[in-house]
Short mmCIF file of C-alpha atoms in Angstrom, two decimals:
data_model
loop_
_atom_site.label_atom_id
_atom_site.label_comp_id
_atom_site.label_asym_id
_atom_site.label_seq_id
_atom_site.Cartn_x
_atom_site.Cartn_y
_atom_site.Cartn_z
CA MET A 287 45.88 109.03 108.21
CA LYS A 288 47.08 106.90 111.09
CA ASN A 289 49.47 105.01 109.01
CA GLU A 290 50.72 108.05 107.48
CA SER A 291 51.21 109.44 110.84
CA LEU A 292 52.90 106.38 111.71
CA ASP A 293 55.06 105.68 108.45
CA HIS A 294 56.27 109.76 109.26
CA ARG A 295 57.61 108.73 112.69
CA LEU A 296 59.06 105.57 111.92
CA SER A 297 61.19 107.28 109.16
CA ARG A 298 61.94 110.11 111.55
CA LEU A 299 62.90 107.27 114.09
CA TYR A 300 65.59 105.40 111.57
CA ALA A 301 66.55 108.91 110.29
CA ALA A 302 69.51 109.12 112.59
CA GLU A 303 72.73 109.92 110.45
CA VAL A 304 75.77 107.54 110.17
CA PRO A 305 79.13 109.28 111.79
CA GLU A 306 81.68 110.17 108.82
CA GLY A 307 84.35 108.07 110.13
CA PHE A 308 82.13 105.01 111.01
CA GLY A 309 83.06 103.04 107.54
CA SER A 310 86.56 103.83 107.62
CA ALA A 311 87.01 103.22 111.00
CA TRP A 312 85.02 99.34 110.92
CA ARG A 313 87.07 98.58 107.56
CA ALA A 314 90.37 99.50 109.33
CA ASP A 315 88.99 97.38 112.15
CA ILE A 316 88.49 94.53 109.36
CA ARG A 317 91.87 94.96 108.12
CA ARG A 318 93.39 94.66 111.16
CA GLU A 319 91.88 91.65 112.00
CA GLU A 320 92.60 89.81 108.55
CA SER A 321 96.12 90.79 109.05
CA ILE A 322 96.55 89.13 112.79
CA GLN A 323 94.70 86.16 111.68
CA ASN A 324 96.87 85.81 108.80
CA MET A 325 99.92 86.11 111.45
CA LYS A 326 98.08 83.57 113.69
CA THR A 327 97.66 80.96 111.05
CA THR A 328 99.63 81.08 108.01
CA ASN A 329 97.66 78.78 106.25
CA ARG A 330 94.63 75.91 106.28
CA PHE A 331 96.98 73.15 106.28
CA ASN A 332 98.46 74.45 109.57
CA GLN A 333 95.28 75.11 110.72
CA ALA A 334 94.15 71.56 110.24
CA LEU A 335 97.23 70.33 111.58
CA LYS A 336 96.77 72.50 114.80
CA ARG A 337 93.56 71.26 114.89
CA PHE A 338 94.37 67.19 114.25
CA ALA A 339 97.72 67.30 116.34
CA PRO A 340 96.26 65.82 119.50
CA ALA A 341 94.60 62.89 117.32
CA LEU A 342 97.88 62.77 114.93
CA CYS A 343 100.17 62.08 118.28
CA ALA A 344 97.61 59.88 119.87
CA LEU A 345 97.61 57.66 115.82
CA VAL A 346 101.65 57.64 116.37
CA LEU A 347 101.95 56.89 119.86
CA ALA A 348 99.35 54.23 119.17
CA VAL A 349 101.04 52.69 115.94
CA GLY A 350 104.26 53.18 117.34
CA GLY A 351 103.29 51.48 120.52
CA LEU A 352 102.62 48.53 118.04
CA TRP A 353 105.46 48.41 116.28
CA ALA A 354 107.28 48.66 119.50
CA GLY A 355 105.45 45.59 120.28
CA THR A 356 106.36 43.88 116.71
CA MET A 357 110.13 44.63 117.61
CA ASP A 358 110.26 41.88 120.36
CA ASN A 359 109.85 39.22 118.18
CA ALA A 360 111.94 40.75 115.39
CA ALA A 361 115.12 41.54 117.60
CA PRO A 362 116.27 37.92 118.05
CA ARG A 363 116.00 37.83 114.03
CA THR A 364 118.36 40.80 113.99
CA ASN A 365 120.93 39.15 116.22
CA GLN A 366 120.23 36.16 114.25
CA LYS A 367 121.55 38.03 111.05
CA THR A 368 124.45 40.01 113.15
CA GLN A 369 125.51 36.27 114.23
CA GLY A 370 124.93 34.42 110.88
CA ALA A 371 127.11 37.34 109.22
CA VAL A 372 129.79 37.00 111.58
CA TYR A 373 131.15 33.36 111.89
CA SER A 374 133.39 32.99 114.81
CA MET A 375 136.15 30.74 114.49
CA ARG A 376 137.79 30.36 117.83
CA SER A 377 141.37 29.15 117.69
CA THR A 378 144.35 28.89 120.37
CA ALA A 379 147.56 30.84 119.69
CA ASP A 380 149.18 27.77 119.56
CA THR A 381 146.88 26.38 116.73
CA ALA A 382 147.92 29.50 114.67
CA SER A 383 151.37 29.20 115.29
CA TYR A 384 151.34 25.49 114.02
CA TYR A 385 149.04 25.49 110.92
CA TYR A 386 148.25 28.86 109.42
CA ASP A 387 149.74 32.52 108.83
CA ALA A 388 148.54 35.19 110.86
CA GLU A 389 147.05 36.72 107.74
CA GLU A 390 145.21 33.87 106.66
CA SER A 391 142.12 35.03 108.07
CA TYR A 392 138.69 33.01 109.32
CA ASP A 393 136.27 35.70 109.12
CA TYR A 394 133.44 34.57 107.54
CA GLY A 395 131.82 37.95 107.31
CA ALA A 396 131.37 38.39 103.57
CA ALA A 397 130.80 34.33 103.14
CA SER A 398 127.55 32.93 103.10
CA GLN A 399 126.27 30.91 106.02
CA SER A 400 126.89 27.71 105.36
CA ASN A 401 128.77 26.86 101.89
CA THR A 402 132.33 28.63 102.61
CA LEU A 403 132.45 26.35 105.88
CA THR A 404 131.62 23.27 104.09
CA THR A 405 134.61 23.75 101.41
CA PHE A 406 136.78 24.74 103.92
CA GLY A 407 135.68 21.65 106.00
CA ALA A 408 136.26 19.48 102.88
CA GLN A 409 139.84 20.58 101.84
CA GLN A 410 140.98 20.44 105.36
CA GLN A 411 139.07 18.16 107.32
CA THR A 412 141.53 15.36 106.43
CA ASP A 413 144.53 16.74 108.21
CA ARG A 414 143.30 19.02 110.66
CA LYS A 415 140.69 18.58 113.57
CA LEU A 416 138.30 20.95 113.45
CA VAL A 417 135.23 20.71 115.80
CA ARG A 418 132.11 22.70 114.64
CA THR A 419 129.09 23.87 116.79
CA ALA A 420 126.27 25.25 116.41
CA ASP A 421 123.55 27.10 118.34
CA LEU A 422 120.00 27.89 117.06
CA THR A 423 116.73 28.95 118.25
CA LEU A 424 113.43 28.07 116.79
CA ARG A 425 109.95 29.38 117.58
CA THR A 426 107.27 27.70 115.84
CA ASP A 427 102.97 27.91 116.29
CA CYS A 428 103.61 23.90 115.61
CA TYR A 429 105.42 22.58 118.22
CA ASP A 430 105.01 18.81 118.10
CA ASP A 431 105.15 18.87 114.36
CA ALA A 432 108.54 20.78 114.61
CA VAL A 433 109.74 18.54 116.99
CA ALA A 434 108.98 15.36 115.00
CA THR A 435 110.37 16.87 112.21
CA VAL A 436 113.55 17.13 113.39
CA GLN A 437 113.97 13.82 115.45
CA THR A 438 113.11 12.50 111.61
CA LEU A 439 115.71 14.75 109.69
CA LEU A 440 118.09 13.66 112.35
CA ALA A 441 117.62 10.05 111.92
CA ASP A 442 118.18 10.37 108.27
CA MET A 443 121.51 12.31 108.91
CA GLY A 444 122.70 9.44 111.08
CA GLY A 445 122.91 11.91 114.27
CA TYR A 446 121.49 11.39 117.60
CA ILE A 447 120.07 13.53 120.49
CA GLU A 448 122.42 13.37 123.24
CA ASN A 449 120.35 15.38 125.93
CA LEU A 450 116.73 16.66 125.45
CA TYR A 451 115.02 18.91 128.78
CA GLN A 452 111.54 20.02 127.62
CA TYR A 453 109.14 22.27 129.96
CA GLY A 454 106.47 24.45 129.95
CA GLU A 455 102.67 23.59 129.33
CA THR A 456 101.12 26.33 127.81
CA GLN A 457 104.12 27.47 126.15
CA ARG A 458 106.27 24.76 125.63
CA ARG A 459 109.97 24.62 125.24
CA VAL A 460 112.50 21.93 124.39
CA THR A 461 116.15 22.17 124.59
CA LEU A 462 118.15 19.57 122.53
CA THR A 463 121.54 18.77 122.72
CA ILE A 464 121.85 17.14 119.28
CA ARG A 465 125.10 14.90 117.23
CA VAL A 466 125.03 15.65 113.73
CA PRO A 467 127.64 14.06 111.11
CA SER A 468 130.24 16.87 110.45
CA GLU A 469 130.00 16.66 107.00
CA LYS A 470 126.17 17.22 107.15
CA LEU A 471 125.73 19.70 109.59
CA ASP A 472 125.38 22.50 107.04
CA ASP A 473 122.29 20.72 105.57
CA PHE A 474 121.00 20.02 108.94
CA LEU A 475 121.00 23.89 109.96
CA ASN A 476 119.85 24.67 106.72
CA GLY A 477 117.02 22.40 107.02
CA MET A 478 115.69 23.70 110.38
CA THR A 479 114.70 26.76 108.65
CA GLY A 480 111.70 25.52 107.17
CA ILE A 481 110.88 24.13 110.41
CA GLY A 482 110.21 27.46 112.09
CA LYS A 483 111.29 31.12 112.74
CA VAL A 484 114.80 30.85 113.10
CA THR A 485 115.32 33.48 115.88
CA ASN A 486 119.08 32.93 116.92
CA ARG A 487 121.23 31.02 115.07
CA SER A 488 125.38 30.78 115.95
CA GLU A 489 127.85 28.43 114.86
CA SER A 490 131.62 28.25 115.75
CA THR A 491 134.53 26.03 115.08
CA THR A 492 137.57 25.12 116.94
CA ASP A 493 140.76 23.85 115.41
CA MET A 494 142.35 20.94 117.78
CA THR A 495 144.93 19.53 115.51
CA VAL A 496 147.38 21.03 117.80
CA GLU A 497 146.05 19.36 120.79
CA TYR A 498 145.46 16.05 118.66
CA ALA A 499 149.04 16.42 117.62
CA ASP A 500 150.60 17.05 120.73
CA ASN A 501 148.78 13.86 122.37
CA GLU A 502 150.14 12.02 119.29
CA ALA A 503 153.32 12.67 120.34
CA ARG A 504 152.88 12.00 123.98
CA LEU A 505 151.40 8.91 123.18
CA ALA A 506 154.31 7.74 121.14
CA THR A 507 156.87 8.67 123.67
CA LEU A 508 154.72 6.92 126.19
CA TYR A 509 154.42 3.64 123.99
CA GLN A 510 158.02 4.20 123.69
CA LYS A 511 158.44 4.42 127.49
CA ARG A 512 155.59 1.30 128.42
CA ASP A 513 158.05 -0.37 125.48
CA ARG A 514 161.22 0.18 127.86
CA LEU A 515 159.65 -0.59 131.26
CA ASN A 516 158.34 -3.87 129.66
CA ASP A 517 162.20 -4.66 128.66
CA LEU A 518 163.64 -3.35 131.94
CA LEU A 519 160.80 -5.42 133.66
CA ALA A 520 161.79 -8.76 131.62
CA GLN A 521 165.54 -8.06 132.90
CA ALA A 522 164.61 -7.07 136.56
CA GLN A 523 167.21 -9.06 139.46
CA ASN A 524 164.88 -8.50 142.53
CA VAL A 525 161.87 -7.91 143.97
CA SER A 526 161.91 -3.95 144.66
CA ASP A 527 163.41 -3.27 141.09
CA LEU A 528 160.25 -5.39 139.62
CA ILE A 529 157.91 -3.51 142.15
CA GLU A 530 159.58 0.40 141.06
CA ILE A 531 158.98 -0.79 137.08
CA GLU A 532 155.36 -1.93 137.53
CA SER A 533 154.45 1.01 139.12
CA ALA A 534 156.20 3.02 136.62
CA ILE A 535 154.35 0.77 133.89
CA ALA A 536 151.20 1.43 135.57
CA ASP A 537 151.53 5.20 135.57
CA THR A 538 152.53 5.18 132.40
CA GLN A 539 149.75 2.93 131.30
CA TYR A 540 147.61 4.94 133.08
CA GLN A 541 149.08 8.44 131.07
CA ILE A 542 148.40 6.34 127.55
CA ASP A 543 144.81 5.57 128.62
CA ARG A 544 143.98 9.15 129.68
CA TYR A 545 145.62 10.74 126.04
CA GLU A 546 144.02 7.97 124.15
CA THR A 547 140.47 9.20 125.74
CA ALA A 548 141.50 12.66 125.04
CA GLN A 549 142.30 11.47 120.99
CA ARG A 550 139.05 9.35 120.75
CA SER A 551 137.17 12.27 121.94
CA ILE A 552 138.33 14.74 120.41
CA ASP A 553 137.85 12.52 117.04
CA ARG A 554 134.45 11.95 118.17
CA GLN A 555 133.80 15.68 118.51
CA VAL A 556 134.98 16.14 114.72
CA ASP A 557 133.24 13.44 113.46
CA MET A 558 130.05 14.29 115.12
CA SER A 559 129.37 18.19 115.48
CA MET A 560 127.22 18.98 118.58
CA VAL A 561 123.98 21.34 118.08
CA SER A 562 122.19 22.99 120.88
CA LEU A 563 118.66 23.14 119.52
CA THR A 564 115.84 25.39 121.23
CA ILE A 565 112.26 24.98 120.03
CA SER A 566 110.01 26.98 121.88
CA GLU A 567 106.19 27.47 121.00
CA GLU A 568 104.64 30.63 119.89
CA GLU A 569 102.11 31.96 122.74
CA GLN A 570 98.86 31.50 121.67
CA THR A 571 95.57 32.00 122.98
CA VAL A 572 93.30 29.26 123.23
CA ILE A 573 89.88 29.74 124.24
CA ASN A 574 89.09 26.36 125.92
CA PRO A 575 85.46 25.13 124.66
CA GLU A 576 84.75 23.41 128.07
CA LEU A 577 85.61 26.57 129.87
CA THR A 578 81.94 28.34 131.58
CA LEU A 579 80.85 31.70 130.30
CA THR A 580 82.28 33.06 133.62
CA GLN A 581 85.72 31.75 132.86
CA ARG A 582 85.75 32.60 129.34
CA ILE A 583 84.78 36.16 130.06
CA SER A 584 87.31 36.65 132.89
CA ALA A 585 89.84 34.64 130.87
CA GLY A 586 88.90 37.25 127.84
CA PHE A 587 89.02 40.11 130.29
CA ARG A 588 92.53 39.11 131.43
CA ALA A 589 93.91 38.83 128.15
CA SER A 590 92.72 42.48 127.27
CA VAL A 591 94.31 43.78 130.28
CA LYS A 592 97.27 41.99 130.04
CA TRP A 593 97.16 43.27 126.18
CA LEU A 594 96.46 46.59 127.40
CA GLY A 595 99.42 46.72 130.01
CA ASN A 596 101.81 45.08 127.09
CA PHE A 597 100.36 47.79 124.67
CA GLY A 598 100.81 50.96 127.21
CA ARG A 599 104.72 49.31 128.36
CA ASN A 600 105.35 49.29 124.19
CA VAL A 601 104.21 52.74 123.91
CA ILE A 602 106.52 54.04 126.84
CA VAL A 603 109.47 52.23 125.12
CA PHE A 604 108.29 53.96 121.54
CA ALA A 605 107.85 57.36 123.07
CA VAL A 606 111.44 57.12 124.79
CA MET A 607 112.59 55.71 121.69
CA ILE A 608 111.55 58.52 119.64
CA SER A 609 112.52 61.22 122.12
CA PRO A 610 115.75 61.76 120.64
CA VAL A 611 114.10 62.39 117.21
CA VAL A 612 111.42 64.77 118.56
CA ALA A 613 114.39 66.34 120.52
CA VAL A 614 115.85 67.40 117.57
CA ALA A 615 112.62 68.29 115.69
CA ALA A 616 111.52 70.85 118.66
CA VAL A 617 115.09 72.44 118.65
CA LEU A 618 114.61 72.63 114.64
CA TRP A 619 111.43 74.20 114.90
CA LEU A 620 112.47 76.72 117.68
CA CYS A 621 115.53 77.74 115.23
CA TRP A 622 112.98 78.01 112.51
CA LYS A 623 110.64 80.10 114.75
CA LEU A 624 113.63 82.57 115.92
CA PHE A 625 114.82 82.98 112.60
CA ARG A 626 111.23 84.00 111.70
CA ARG A 627 110.95 86.32 114.79
CA ILE A 628 114.25 88.25 113.67
CA LYS A 629 113.48 88.40 110.15
CA ARG A 630 110.33 90.09 111.09
CA ASN A 631 111.57 92.45 113.42
CA ARG A 632 114.16 93.48 110.95
CA ASN A 633 111.42 94.32 108.31
CA LYS A 634 109.78 96.34 111.08
CA GLU A 635 112.53 98.15 111.92
CA GLU A 636 113.36 98.71 107.94
CA MET B 146 87.17 68.36 103.77
CA LEU B 147 88.73 68.68 107.16
CA GLY B 148 85.45 70.37 108.58
CA ILE B 149 87.60 73.94 108.72
CA PRO B 150 85.58 76.87 107.27
CA LYS B 151 87.48 78.48 104.11
CA ARG B 152 89.14 81.75 105.10
CA ARG B 153 86.86 84.77 103.43
CA THR B 154 89.03 88.12 102.74
CA ALA B 155 88.15 91.36 104.07
CA GLN B 156 87.28 92.45 101.01
CA GLU B 157 84.64 89.18 100.47
CA PHE B 158 82.99 90.56 103.72
CA GLU B 159 82.84 94.24 102.78
CA VAL B 160 81.21 93.59 99.65
CA GLN B 161 78.59 91.77 101.36
CA CYS B 162 78.24 93.49 104.53
CA ALA B 163 79.02 97.16 104.07
CA PRO B 164 75.50 98.24 102.49
CA TYR B 165 74.16 97.29 105.91
CA ALA B 166 76.84 98.79 108.07
CA PRO B 167 74.65 101.75 108.56
CA MET B 168 71.50 99.66 109.69
CA VAL B 169 74.28 97.91 112.40
CA TYR B 170 74.57 101.55 113.56
CA ARG B 171 71.33 102.84 113.83
CA HIS B 172 70.05 100.02 115.81
CA CYS B 173 73.16 100.27 117.95
CA LEU B 174 72.17 104.02 118.41
CA HIS B 175 68.67 102.97 119.47
CA MET B 176 69.74 100.63 121.50
CA LEU B 177 72.12 102.39 123.53
CA LYS B 178 71.33 105.63 122.92
CA ASN B 179 74.68 107.55 122.89
CA VAL B 180 76.37 108.23 119.86
CA HIS B 181 80.02 107.17 121.12
CA GLU B 182 78.75 103.84 122.26
CA ALA B 183 76.81 103.32 119.21
CA GLU B 184 79.70 103.83 117.04
CA ASP B 185 81.96 101.51 118.99
CA ALA B 186 79.19 98.65 119.12
CA ALA B 187 78.66 98.82 115.60
CA GLN B 188 82.87 98.11 115.24
CA GLU B 189 82.19 95.64 117.62
CA THR B 190 79.50 94.20 115.62
CA MET B 191 81.25 94.37 112.60
CA LEU B 192 84.53 92.96 113.99
CA ARG B 193 82.07 89.77 115.28
CA ALA B 194 80.33 89.58 112.19
CA TYR B 195 84.02 89.63 110.08
CA ARG B 196 85.00 86.54 112.64
CA ALA B 197 82.07 84.44 112.15
CA PHE B 198 82.10 85.04 108.58
CA ALA B 199 83.78 81.94 107.41
CA SER B 200 80.90 80.13 109.09
CA PHE B 201 78.26 82.18 107.71
CA ARG B 202 76.70 80.48 104.45
CA GLY B 203 72.80 81.33 105.17
CA LYS B 204 71.63 83.70 103.11
CA GLY B 205 70.09 87.07 104.65
CA THR B 206 73.17 89.28 105.40
CA ALA B 207 70.89 91.80 106.92
CA SER B 208 69.15 89.66 109.70
CA TRP B 209 72.16 88.08 110.70
CA LEU B 210 74.07 91.66 111.36
CA TYR B 211 71.18 92.41 112.98
CA ALA B 212 70.98 90.03 115.13
CA ILE B 213 74.79 90.09 115.96
CA ALA B 214 74.52 94.28 116.39
CA HIS B 215 71.10 93.08 118.78
CA ASN B 216 73.19 90.87 120.67
CA THR B 217 76.77 92.91 120.92
CA CYS B 218 74.50 95.96 122.35
CA LEU B 219 72.69 93.59 124.90
CA ASP B 220 76.37 92.49 126.04
CA ILE B 221 77.33 95.87 126.16
CA LEU B 222 74.18 97.11 128.43
CA LYS B 223 75.05 94.35 130.54
CA SER B 224 78.63 94.95 131.18
CA ALA B 225 79.68 96.71 134.32
CA ARG B 226 81.58 98.82 132.55
CA TYR B 227 78.79 100.49 130.49
CA ARG B 228 77.06 100.93 133.49
CA ARG B 229 79.52 102.48 135.67
CA GLU B 230 80.13 104.98 132.64
CA THR B 231 76.45 105.76 132.22
CA ALA B 232 75.92 106.36 135.52
CA THR B 233 78.74 108.82 135.85
CA LEU B 234 79.11 110.19 132.67
CA ASP B 235 76.48 112.89 131.76
CA ASP B 236 77.65 114.05 128.25
CA PRO B 237 74.06 115.83 126.69
CA GLU B 238 76.18 116.60 123.48
CA SER B 239 76.88 112.32 123.20
CA ASP B 240 73.05 112.06 123.72
CA PHE B 241 71.08 110.16 120.50
CA GLN B 242 69.07 113.22 118.83
CA ILE B 243 67.12 112.75 116.11
CA SER B 244 68.29 114.73 113.21
CA ASP B 245 65.55 117.68 111.92
CA ALA B 246 64.89 120.61 111.55
CA SER B 247 65.85 122.55 114.56
CA PRO B 248 62.65 122.24 116.41
CA ALA B 249 61.59 124.22 119.50
CA PRO B 250 62.87 122.99 122.91
CA ASP B 251 59.18 122.14 123.97
CA GLU B 252 58.98 120.22 120.72
CA ALA B 253 61.89 118.72 120.61
CA TYR B 254 61.27 117.57 124.10
CA VAL B 255 57.92 115.55 122.92
CA ARG B 256 59.26 114.35 120.00
CA LYS B 257 61.86 112.71 121.82
CA ALA B 258 59.46 111.27 124.32
CA GLU B 259 57.46 109.91 121.47
CA ASP B 260 60.27 108.65 119.71
CA GLU B 261 61.88 107.15 123.09
CA ALA B 262 58.08 105.63 123.23
CA LEU B 263 57.94 104.16 119.84
CA TRP B 264 61.22 102.69 119.64
CA ASN B 265 60.48 100.77 123.05
CA LEU B 266 57.25 99.35 120.94
CA VAL B 267 59.74 98.54 118.02
CA MET B 268 61.93 96.86 120.40
CA GLN B 269 58.61 94.62 121.62
CA LEU B 270 58.14 93.44 117.82
CA PRO B 271 59.82 89.95 116.56
CA GLN B 272 63.48 90.33 115.50
CA GLU B 273 62.38 89.74 112.18
CA GLN B 274 59.87 92.40 112.00
CA GLN B 275 62.38 94.73 113.44
CA THR B 276 65.07 94.23 110.80
CA ILE B 277 62.42 94.92 107.94
CA LEU B 278 61.62 98.16 109.78
CA SER B 279 65.14 99.05 109.86
CA LEU B 280 65.85 98.42 105.89
CA PHE B 281 62.46 99.75 104.74
CA TYR B 282 62.92 102.90 106.96
CA GLY B 283 66.05 103.28 108.19
CA GLU B 284 68.12 102.23 104.63
CA ASN B 285 65.05 103.34 102.45
CA MET B 286 65.37 99.79 100.81
CA SER B 287 62.98 97.95 97.96
CA TYR B 288 60.80 95.47 99.03
CA GLU B 289 63.25 93.42 96.23
CA ASP B 290 66.20 94.75 98.17
CA ILE B 291 64.84 93.90 101.75
CA ALA B 292 64.16 89.89 100.31
CA ARG B 293 67.64 89.79 99.21
CA ALA B 294 69.26 91.09 102.25
CA THR B 295 66.58 89.32 104.81
CA GLY B 296 66.69 85.93 102.55
CA THR B 297 63.03 85.79 102.21
CA ARG B 298 60.31 86.51 99.51
CA ILE B 299 58.82 89.62 98.75
CA GLY B 300 55.32 88.42 99.67
CA THR B 301 56.97 88.05 103.32
CA VAL B 302 58.71 91.00 103.20
CA LYS B 303 55.14 92.98 102.52
CA SER B 304 53.30 90.89 104.76
CA ARG B 305 55.76 91.15 107.91
CA LEU B 306 56.09 94.86 107.51
CA SER B 307 52.69 95.20 107.12
CA ARG B 308 51.79 93.24 110.60
CA ALA B 309 54.97 94.92 112.30
CA LYS B 310 52.89 98.43 111.22
CA GLU B 311 49.81 97.06 112.69
CA ASN B 312 51.35 96.16 115.21
CA LEU B 313 52.83 99.34 116.32
CA ALA B 314 49.57 101.09 115.12
CA LYS B 315 47.37 98.92 117.87
CA LYS B 316 49.96 99.43 120.61
CA LEU B 317 49.96 102.95 120.23
CA GLU B 318 46.55 103.00 120.53
CA GLN B 319 46.34 101.29 123.62
CA GLN B 320 49.16 103.76 124.77
CA ALA B 321 46.78 106.30 123.99
CA LYS B 322 43.83 105.10 125.64
#
């Protein structure tokens, strides 16, 4: 009886009628909400993109920073390519007018690094005085082996080290001025590529033919002058003539010596090409086993901080580097948004 | 895959939740005791439920909606706007009246007092028992339907309903003494 009464009272308690418009009202709310959500997030990809955009940006910056760091090593290689592709051949205006036409170009841009020059040298070296020089920079992990290999190669080719300058302790560097027989210069330079990473390579050729020929002509004239002065000396009648002629002979002899020295210098430069070779040791983090734990921790921490600093700088470099791309992308994105807004407004008006 | 709940359409929501919309309204009405406020609160409940629908995977749609309705009403009761309006407005037409054959004024007053007292006792029950009472008496649902709506077994529904009624009877007896 008691339960029946309670059932009755509970039935009455829950018997409130639902307003007629309630069902349609909340359904309308839901539809409106759905359309808002559709407008906000056009698809799941956009939603995911928004959610992961910060992580994505961080990843791009991190990868970009690392990549920008590697570009430091790659940059000299790019130079090498550029410089290797465009061999410069310096020539004086005199040379051009004497020996080759203005149209006879010595642009080795399309030529391979060595063969064209070698062929040219073989054909023309007999009657032309071409002085070839090269500049080469290598980077290697095995510094000692690389230097030893260069010396061995040089000895085999009949060359020699003219000058050597070594410096640095942890990251050693040696600058060598080398003389290599001209006909073996290309072989020598090509052989260097196997020793280490070539970060810079340039070659140049100077045509000394005109200067050499001028010197020859002047020498011939001076020889004749000296012979004539010697004849005059033999015919001299008084002391003052004698002194004057001897002075003239001394001057002439001095000039002859000077020109002969210049000719020998040119011959030597033509025969033995000069190569400026720089070998640098790659930076290595060497943990000395004799260090104490504290020292090792300290060194490791410093290395880590240094790396972090470099990484931060690289990230900044990368961020600046891609800023034009980002700017263009932002402009395009804004245009797209504007276009969509205009289109939507037009649709609404219609 | 990306941890983002899959979007579910309004249609899916309606199919799953529409049967319990009256229950939501009635609960709001009992809590707020004002028809207009109850309607607004019930709409707000359905909207909140829709927003959370994508992440709702559990069984027991009715229990889930009941909890949302309860929290929505509590938020409204706590809101400054509600307090201000209830303090200034006195609209007798908006007051919650139980639809019944027009009783005499005295009788109606007594009934209203009794119903309020009973509702206060109902609100003291655990929420799962409240949900079952609402579905059983308000929506006239069978045990099987209630079990499906609350994501429980029929036996559990029966026992909870029985326990709820026992608790109410005890509390009524205590009040009578």
